[in-house]
Structure formats: C-alpha cells, structure tokens
PDB file of C-alpha atoms in Angstrom:
ATOM      1  CA  MET A   1     -24.389  23.117 -35.104  1.00  0.00           C
ATOM      2  CA  SER A   2     -25.677  21.754 -31.739  1.00  0.00           C
ATOM      3  CA  ALA A   3     -25.872  23.700 -28.556  1.00  0.00           C
ATOM      4  CA  THR A   4     -25.623  20.671 -26.279  1.00  0.00           C
ATOM      5  CA  ALA A   5     -22.691  20.131 -23.970  1.00  0.00           C
ATOM      6  CA  ASN A   6     -19.857  17.853 -24.866  1.00  0.00           C
ATOM      7  CA  PRO A   7     -20.357  14.748 -22.740  1.00  0.00           C
ATOM      8  CA  SER A   8     -16.794  13.619 -23.046  1.00  0.00           C
ATOM      9  CA  ALA A   9     -15.544  16.806 -21.609  1.00  0.00           C
ATOM     10  CA  ASN A  10     -17.660  16.225 -18.502  1.00  0.00           C
ATOM     11  CA  ALA A  11     -16.514  12.556 -18.204  1.00  0.00           C
ATOM     12  CA  ASP A  12     -12.746  13.589 -18.445  1.00  0.00           C
ATOM     13  CA  SER A  13     -13.060  15.852 -15.327  1.00  0.00           C
ATOM     14  CA  THR A  14     -15.019  13.235 -13.500  1.00  0.00           C
ATOM     15  CA  ASP A  15     -12.370  10.677 -14.493  1.00  0.00           C
ATOM     16  CA  ASP A  16      -9.496  12.964 -13.197  1.00  0.00           C
ATOM     17  CA  LEU A  17     -11.306  13.374  -9.822  1.00  0.00           C
ATOM     18  CA  SER A  18     -11.673   9.664  -9.375  1.00  0.00           C
ATOM     19  CA  LYS A  19      -8.023   9.067 -10.175  1.00  0.00           C
ATOM     20  CA  GLU A  20      -6.996  11.740  -7.694  1.00  0.00           C
ATOM     21  CA  GLU A  21      -9.263  10.348  -5.029  1.00  0.00           C
ATOM     22  CA  ARG A  22      -8.037   6.827  -5.746  1.00  0.00           C
ATOM     23  CA  LEU A  23      -4.416   7.917  -5.429  1.00  0.00           C
ATOM     24  CA  LYS A  24      -5.121  10.036  -2.297  1.00  0.00           C
ATOM     25  CA  ARG A  25      -6.784   7.056  -0.504  1.00  0.00           C
ATOM     26  CA  TYR A  26      -4.058   4.707  -1.430  1.00  0.00           C
ATOM     27  CA  LEU A  27      -1.446   7.133   0.030  1.00  0.00           C
ATOM     28  CA  LEU A  28      -3.410   7.849   3.107  1.00  0.00           C
ATOM     29  CA  ASP A  29      -3.743   4.105   3.747  1.00  0.00           C
ATOM     30  CA  ARG A  30      -0.010   3.485   3.177  1.00  0.00           C
ATOM     31  CA  ALA A  31       1.138   6.438   5.207  1.00  0.00           C
ATOM     32  CA  GLN A  32      -0.976   5.543   8.325  1.00  0.00           C
ATOM     33  CA  ASP A  33       2.194   4.431  10.353  1.00  0.00           C
ATOM     34  CA  GLY A  34       4.159   7.489   9.466  1.00  0.00           C
ATOM     35  CA  GLU A  35       6.176   8.880   6.571  1.00  0.00           C
ATOM     36  CA  MET A  36       6.600   7.013   3.272  1.00  0.00           C
ATOM     37  CA  TYR A  37       8.914   7.458   0.340  1.00  0.00           C
ATOM     38  CA  PHE A  38       8.030   6.101  -3.112  1.00  0.00           C
ATOM     39  CA  LYS A  39       8.376   6.551  -6.832  1.00  0.00           C
ATOM     40  CA  GLY A  40       5.424   6.631  -8.967  1.00  0.00           C
ATOM     41  CA  LYS A  41       6.618   3.843 -11.222  1.00  0.00           C
ATOM     42  CA  PHE A  42       6.606   1.436  -8.375  1.00  0.00           C
ATOM     43  CA  ILE A  43       3.096   1.977  -7.140  1.00  0.00           C
ATOM     44  CA  ALA A  44       1.506   2.516 -10.705  1.00  0.00           C
ATOM     45  CA  ASP A  45       0.139  -0.967 -10.943  1.00  0.00           C
ATOM     46  CA  ASP A  46      -1.297  -0.723  -7.299  1.00  0.00           C
ATOM     47  CA  VAL A  47      -3.445   2.415  -8.292  1.00  0.00           C
ATOM     48  CA  ASP A  48      -3.997   1.497 -11.920  1.00  0.00           C
ATOM     49  CA  LEU A  49      -2.377   4.721 -13.172  1.00  0.00           C
ATOM     50  CA  SER A  50       0.682   5.459 -15.268  1.00  0.00           C
ATOM     51  CA  PRO A  51       3.805   6.957 -13.571  1.00  0.00           C
ATOM     52  CA  LYS A  52       3.261  10.164 -15.493  1.00  0.00           C
ATOM     53  CA  GLU A  53      -0.404  10.455 -14.203  1.00  0.00           C
ATOM     54  CA  ILE A  54       0.962   9.833 -10.722  1.00  0.00           C
ATOM     55  CA  GLY A  55       3.376  12.616 -11.141  1.00  0.00           C
ATOM     56  CA  ALA A  56       0.786  15.038 -12.293  1.00  0.00           C
ATOM     57  CA  LEU A  57      -1.641  14.048  -9.577  1.00  0.00           C
ATOM     58  CA  MET A  58       1.012  14.331  -6.784  1.00  0.00           C
ATOM     59  CA  VAL A  59       1.535  18.070  -7.787  1.00  0.00           C
ATOM     60  CA  LYS A  60      -2.158  18.581  -7.408  1.00  0.00           C
ATOM     61  CA  LEU A  61      -2.389  16.601  -4.113  1.00  0.00           C
ATOM     62  CA  ARG A  62       0.685  18.641  -2.756  1.00  0.00           C
ATOM     63  CA  ASP A  63      -1.508  21.760  -3.057  1.00  0.00           C
ATOM     64  CA  SER A  64      -4.845  20.489  -2.171  1.00  0.00           C
ATOM     65  CA  ALA A  65      -4.627  17.543   0.231  1.00  0.00           C
ATOM     66  CA  THR A  66      -5.209  18.569   3.745  1.00  0.00           C
ATOM     67  CA  GLU A  67      -4.845  15.014   5.094  1.00  0.00           C
ATOM     68  CA  LEU A  68      -1.333  14.576   3.687  1.00  0.00           C
ATOM     69  CA  THR A  69       1.981  16.323   3.642  1.00  0.00           C
ATOM     70  CA  VAL A  70       3.395  15.846   0.109  1.00  0.00           C
ATOM     71  CA  GLU A  71       7.042  16.672  -0.767  1.00  0.00           C
ATOM     72  CA  LYS A  72       8.940  16.268  -3.875  1.00  0.00           C
ATOM     73  CA  TRP A  73      11.979  14.622  -2.351  1.00  0.00           C
ATOM     74  CA  SER A  74      14.627  13.848  -5.081  1.00  0.00           C
ATOM     75  CA  TYR A  75      15.186  12.868  -8.700  1.00  0.00           C
ATOM     76  CA  THR A  76      17.279   9.879  -9.603  1.00  0.00           C
ATOM     77  CA  GLY A  77      15.775   8.218 -12.671  1.00  0.00           C
ATOM     78  CA  ALA A  78      12.361   9.183 -11.500  1.00  0.00           C
ATOM     79  CA  THR A  79      10.822  11.466  -8.876  1.00  0.00           C
ATOM     80  CA  THR A  80      10.962  10.292  -5.368  1.00  0.00           C
ATOM     81  CA  TRP A  81       7.925  11.535  -3.258  1.00  0.00           C
ATOM     82  CA  ARG A  82       7.783  11.787   0.452  1.00  0.00           C
ATOM     83  CA  ILE A  83       4.365  11.771   2.180  1.00  0.00           C
ATOM     84  CA  GLU A  84       3.267  11.670   5.762  1.00  0.00           C
ATOM     85  CA  PRO A  85      -0.179  12.235   7.592  1.00  0.00           C
ATOM     86  CA  ALA A  86      -0.777  16.011   8.140  1.00  0.00           C
TER      87      ALA A  86
END
C-alpha cells in the first residue's frame, strides 16, 4: 500500500472551485444592471456546466457569495433563481 495522496481527489476539489468561480463571475457580469431571473438549463451552455451542476453551485453561492444576493425563486419544470448585486 502506498502512503501518497490521491491526486484525483485534489483535482476534483480544484475543479469544483473553478466551476463555482466561473458561475459566480458569469452571474456578477449579468447582474450588473440589477436583478436577473434565470433557469440553470438556459445558461448551462454559457458557463459550460450541466443544469444539475448549476443547481448545486447556486445553493453554495447563496450561502457564500458576498457580492450577490441569491434567492431560489420558483419551480415550474426547473428551478428559477433570482440574483442581484449585494
């Protein structure tokens, strides 16, 4: 057995951070002029993420992003998110 760290585990956490940062920057750019409503499935191609990844990251951003106010707005076929600059 080897005592070395698992490199793929470290790569996964780095990858998650870059996905979160990429989504946050996209949302900050889009919300510059005020509030914005969107569904993850409609911005998925813009940020190169799946709608499922966007949903999971939005929950994280709601708790961690100080530059954005994130609110889960409604659910009709997919979650609608409301964001605005903080």
